[in-house]
mmCIF file of C-alpha atoms in Angstrom:
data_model
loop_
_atom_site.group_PDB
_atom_site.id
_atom_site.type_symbol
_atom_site.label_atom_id
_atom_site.label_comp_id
_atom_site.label_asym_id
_atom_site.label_seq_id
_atom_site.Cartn_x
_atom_site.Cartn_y
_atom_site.Cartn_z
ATOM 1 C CA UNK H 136 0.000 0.000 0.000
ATOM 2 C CA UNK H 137 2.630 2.166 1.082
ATOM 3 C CA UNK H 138 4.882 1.628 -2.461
ATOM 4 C CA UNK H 139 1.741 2.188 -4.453
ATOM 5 C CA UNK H 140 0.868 5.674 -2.760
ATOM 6 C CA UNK H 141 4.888 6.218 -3.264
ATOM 7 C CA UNK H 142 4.686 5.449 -6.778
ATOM 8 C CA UNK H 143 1.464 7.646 -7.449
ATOM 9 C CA UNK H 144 3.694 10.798 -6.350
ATOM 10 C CA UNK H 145 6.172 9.602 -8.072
ATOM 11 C CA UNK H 146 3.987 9.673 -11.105
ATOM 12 C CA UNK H 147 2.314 13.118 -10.179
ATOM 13 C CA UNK H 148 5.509 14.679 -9.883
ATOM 14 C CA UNK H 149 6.821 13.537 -13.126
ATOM 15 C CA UNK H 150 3.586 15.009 -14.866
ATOM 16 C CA UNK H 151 4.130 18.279 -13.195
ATOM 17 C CA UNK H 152 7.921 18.640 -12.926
ATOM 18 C CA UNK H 153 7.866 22.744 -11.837
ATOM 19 C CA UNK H 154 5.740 21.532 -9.522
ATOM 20 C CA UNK H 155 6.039 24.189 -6.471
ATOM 21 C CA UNK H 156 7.184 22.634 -3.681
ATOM 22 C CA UNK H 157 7.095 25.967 -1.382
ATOM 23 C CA UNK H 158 3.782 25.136 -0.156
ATOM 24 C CA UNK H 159 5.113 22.619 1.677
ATOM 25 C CA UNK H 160 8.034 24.054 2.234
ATOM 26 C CA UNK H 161 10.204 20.966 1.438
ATOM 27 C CA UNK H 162 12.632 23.743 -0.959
ATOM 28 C CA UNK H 163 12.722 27.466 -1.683
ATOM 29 C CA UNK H 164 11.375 27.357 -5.321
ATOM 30 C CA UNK H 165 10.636 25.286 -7.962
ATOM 31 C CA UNK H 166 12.367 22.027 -9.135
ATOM 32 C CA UNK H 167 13.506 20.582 -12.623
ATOM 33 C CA UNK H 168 13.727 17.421 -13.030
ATOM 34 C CA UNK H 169 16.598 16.127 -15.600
ATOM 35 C CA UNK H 170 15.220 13.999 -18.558
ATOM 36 C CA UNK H 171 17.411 11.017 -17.591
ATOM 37 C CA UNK H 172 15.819 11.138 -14.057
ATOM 38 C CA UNK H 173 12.543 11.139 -15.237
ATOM 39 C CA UNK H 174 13.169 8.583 -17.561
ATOM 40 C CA UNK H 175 14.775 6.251 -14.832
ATOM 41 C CA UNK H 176 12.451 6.893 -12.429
ATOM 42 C CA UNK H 177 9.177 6.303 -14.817
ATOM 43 C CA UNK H 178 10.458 2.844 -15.779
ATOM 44 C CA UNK H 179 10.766 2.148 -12.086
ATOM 45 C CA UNK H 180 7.313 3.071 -11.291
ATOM 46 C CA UNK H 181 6.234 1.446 -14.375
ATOM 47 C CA UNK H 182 7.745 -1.702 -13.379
ATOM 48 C CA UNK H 183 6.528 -1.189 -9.165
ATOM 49 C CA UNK H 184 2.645 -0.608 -10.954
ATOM 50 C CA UNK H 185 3.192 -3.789 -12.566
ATOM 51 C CA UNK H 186 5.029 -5.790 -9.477
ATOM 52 C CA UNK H 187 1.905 -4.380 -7.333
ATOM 53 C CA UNK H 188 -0.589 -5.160 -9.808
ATOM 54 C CA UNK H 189 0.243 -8.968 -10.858
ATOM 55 C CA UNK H 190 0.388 -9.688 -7.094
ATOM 56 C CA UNK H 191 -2.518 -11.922 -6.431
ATOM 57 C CA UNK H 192 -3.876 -14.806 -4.073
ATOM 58 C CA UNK H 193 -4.127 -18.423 -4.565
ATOM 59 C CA UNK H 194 -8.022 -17.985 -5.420
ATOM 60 C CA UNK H 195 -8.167 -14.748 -6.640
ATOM 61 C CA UNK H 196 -8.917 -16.187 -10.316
ATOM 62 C CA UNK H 197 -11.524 -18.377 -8.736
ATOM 63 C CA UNK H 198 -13.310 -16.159 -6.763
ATOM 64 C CA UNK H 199 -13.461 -13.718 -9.816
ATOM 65 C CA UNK H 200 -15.003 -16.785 -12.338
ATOM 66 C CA UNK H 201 -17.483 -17.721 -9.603
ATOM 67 C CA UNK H 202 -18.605 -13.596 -8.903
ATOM 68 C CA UNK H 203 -18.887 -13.922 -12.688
ATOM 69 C CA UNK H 204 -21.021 -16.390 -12.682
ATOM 70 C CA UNK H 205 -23.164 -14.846 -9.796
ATOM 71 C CA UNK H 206 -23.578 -12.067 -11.581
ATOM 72 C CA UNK H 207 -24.789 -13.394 -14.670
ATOM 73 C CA UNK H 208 -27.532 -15.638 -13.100
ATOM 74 C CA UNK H 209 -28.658 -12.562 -11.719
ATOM 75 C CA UNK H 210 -31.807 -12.648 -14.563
ATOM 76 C CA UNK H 211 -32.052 -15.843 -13.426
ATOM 77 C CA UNK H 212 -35.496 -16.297 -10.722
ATOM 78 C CA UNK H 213 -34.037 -19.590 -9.931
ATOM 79 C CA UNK H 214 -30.560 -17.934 -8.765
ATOM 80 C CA UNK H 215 -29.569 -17.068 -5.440
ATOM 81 C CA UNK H 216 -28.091 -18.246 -2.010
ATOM 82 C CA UNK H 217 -29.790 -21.015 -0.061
ATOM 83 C CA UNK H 218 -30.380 -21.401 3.478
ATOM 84 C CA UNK H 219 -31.214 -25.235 5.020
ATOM 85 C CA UNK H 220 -35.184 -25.525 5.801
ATOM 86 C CA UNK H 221 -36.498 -24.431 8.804
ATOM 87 C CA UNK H 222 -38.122 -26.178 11.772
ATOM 88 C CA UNK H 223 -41.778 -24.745 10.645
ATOM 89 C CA UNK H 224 -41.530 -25.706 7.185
ATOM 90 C CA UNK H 225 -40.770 -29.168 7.998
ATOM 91 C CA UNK H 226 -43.513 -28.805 10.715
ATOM 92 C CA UNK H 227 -45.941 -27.756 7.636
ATOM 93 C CA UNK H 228 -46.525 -24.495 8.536
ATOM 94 C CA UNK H 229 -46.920 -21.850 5.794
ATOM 95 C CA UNK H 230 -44.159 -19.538 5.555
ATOM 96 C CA UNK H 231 -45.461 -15.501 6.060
ATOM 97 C CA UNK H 232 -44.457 -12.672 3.229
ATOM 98 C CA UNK H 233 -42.152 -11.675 6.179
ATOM 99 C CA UNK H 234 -40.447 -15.091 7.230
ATOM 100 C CA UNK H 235 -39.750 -15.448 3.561
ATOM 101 C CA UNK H 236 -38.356 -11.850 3.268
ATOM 102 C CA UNK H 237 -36.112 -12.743 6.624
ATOM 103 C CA UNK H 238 -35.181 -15.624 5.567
ATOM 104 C CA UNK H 239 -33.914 -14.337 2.099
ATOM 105 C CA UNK H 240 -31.925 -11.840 4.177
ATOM 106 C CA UNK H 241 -29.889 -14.161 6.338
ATOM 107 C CA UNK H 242 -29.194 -16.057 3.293
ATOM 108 C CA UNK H 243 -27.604 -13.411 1.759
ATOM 109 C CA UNK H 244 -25.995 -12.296 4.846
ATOM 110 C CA UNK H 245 -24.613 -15.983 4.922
ATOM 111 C CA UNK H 246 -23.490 -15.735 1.717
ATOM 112 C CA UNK H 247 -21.978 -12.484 1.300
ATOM 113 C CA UNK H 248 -19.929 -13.208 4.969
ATOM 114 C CA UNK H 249 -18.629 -16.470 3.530
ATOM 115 C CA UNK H 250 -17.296 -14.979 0.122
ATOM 116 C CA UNK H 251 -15.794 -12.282 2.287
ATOM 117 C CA UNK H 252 -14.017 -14.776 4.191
ATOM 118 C CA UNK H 253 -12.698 -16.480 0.933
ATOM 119 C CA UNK H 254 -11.632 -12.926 -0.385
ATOM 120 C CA UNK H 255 -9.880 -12.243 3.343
ATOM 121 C CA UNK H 256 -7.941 -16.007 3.220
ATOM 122 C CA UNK H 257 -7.175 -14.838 -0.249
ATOM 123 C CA UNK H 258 -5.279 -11.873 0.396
ATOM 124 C CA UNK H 259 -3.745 -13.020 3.470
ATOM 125 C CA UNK H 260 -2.527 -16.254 0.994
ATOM 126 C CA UNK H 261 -3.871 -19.025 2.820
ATOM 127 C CA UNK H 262 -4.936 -21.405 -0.393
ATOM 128 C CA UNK H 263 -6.351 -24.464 1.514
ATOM 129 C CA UNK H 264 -8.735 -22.204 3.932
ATOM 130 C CA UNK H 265 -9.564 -19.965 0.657
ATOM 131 C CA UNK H 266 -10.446 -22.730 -1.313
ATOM 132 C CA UNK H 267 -12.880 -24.348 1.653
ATOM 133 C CA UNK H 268 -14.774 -21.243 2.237
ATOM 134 C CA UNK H 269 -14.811 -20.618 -2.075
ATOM 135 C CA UNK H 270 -16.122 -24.650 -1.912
ATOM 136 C CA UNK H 271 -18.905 -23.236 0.691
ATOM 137 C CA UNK H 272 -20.033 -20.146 -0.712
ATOM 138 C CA UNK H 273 -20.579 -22.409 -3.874
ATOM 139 C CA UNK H 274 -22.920 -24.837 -1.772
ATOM 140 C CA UNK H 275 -25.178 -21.990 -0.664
ATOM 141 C CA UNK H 276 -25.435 -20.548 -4.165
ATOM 142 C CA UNK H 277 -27.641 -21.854 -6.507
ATOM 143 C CA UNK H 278 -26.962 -21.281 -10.232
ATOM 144 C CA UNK H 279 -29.765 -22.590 -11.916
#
């Protein structure tokens, strides 16, 4: 984080190279960068953006494909996280406009926590416990 917020200065100063420092009071007037310097410094930031960018988890390509594919089932009325049936419904009672509405909710809820969790093991590079919360966010997710 800290090398990408470096390199976007970096970047900004080499688009505005009179750029007046004595706001900040860093020098006493204006400063002109050399065309090598730029030139060195640009490919170095060009290859940082690129380090920073191609960085990625074990799942990340994963978790993108199966977003994907939650996104395009969207159209879909069959689509959409499930939730195990409750005590009443297996009782045979008649689920309210509201039970259905709260149950929707914590489905979602449900689902959206466990692909956050994926996302978090993701980042943090943990492949097996990335992969087993991915695995479980597919089980609640119905596609069809």
């Amino acid at each position: 984080m800290l090398i990408t917020l470096t390199f976007y200065i970096v970047l900004v100063w080499l688009l505005f190279p009179k750029l007046k420092l004595v706001k900040w009071r860093w020098v006493s007037g204006t400063v002109a960068v050399p065309r090598q310097v730029k030139a060195v410094i640009s490919a170095a930031a060009a290859l940082g953006f690129g380090i920073a960018s191609a960085h990625a988890g074990p799942c990340t390509t994963a978790i993108a494909r199966f977003e994907q594919a939650v996104r395009q089932s969207a159209n879909n009325p069959n689509a959409g996280p499930m939730a195990p049936q409750s005590v009443g419904a297996q009782l045979g009672y008649q689920p309210t406009p509201a039970s259905i509405e709260q149950a929707q909710q914590r489905a979602w809820a449900g689902f959206d926590a466990t692909l956050r969790r994926a996302k978090r093991l993701d980042a943090r590079g943990d492949r097996a416990g990335c992969r087993r919360a991915l695995a479980a966010a597919k089980r609640m997710y119905n596609l069809q």
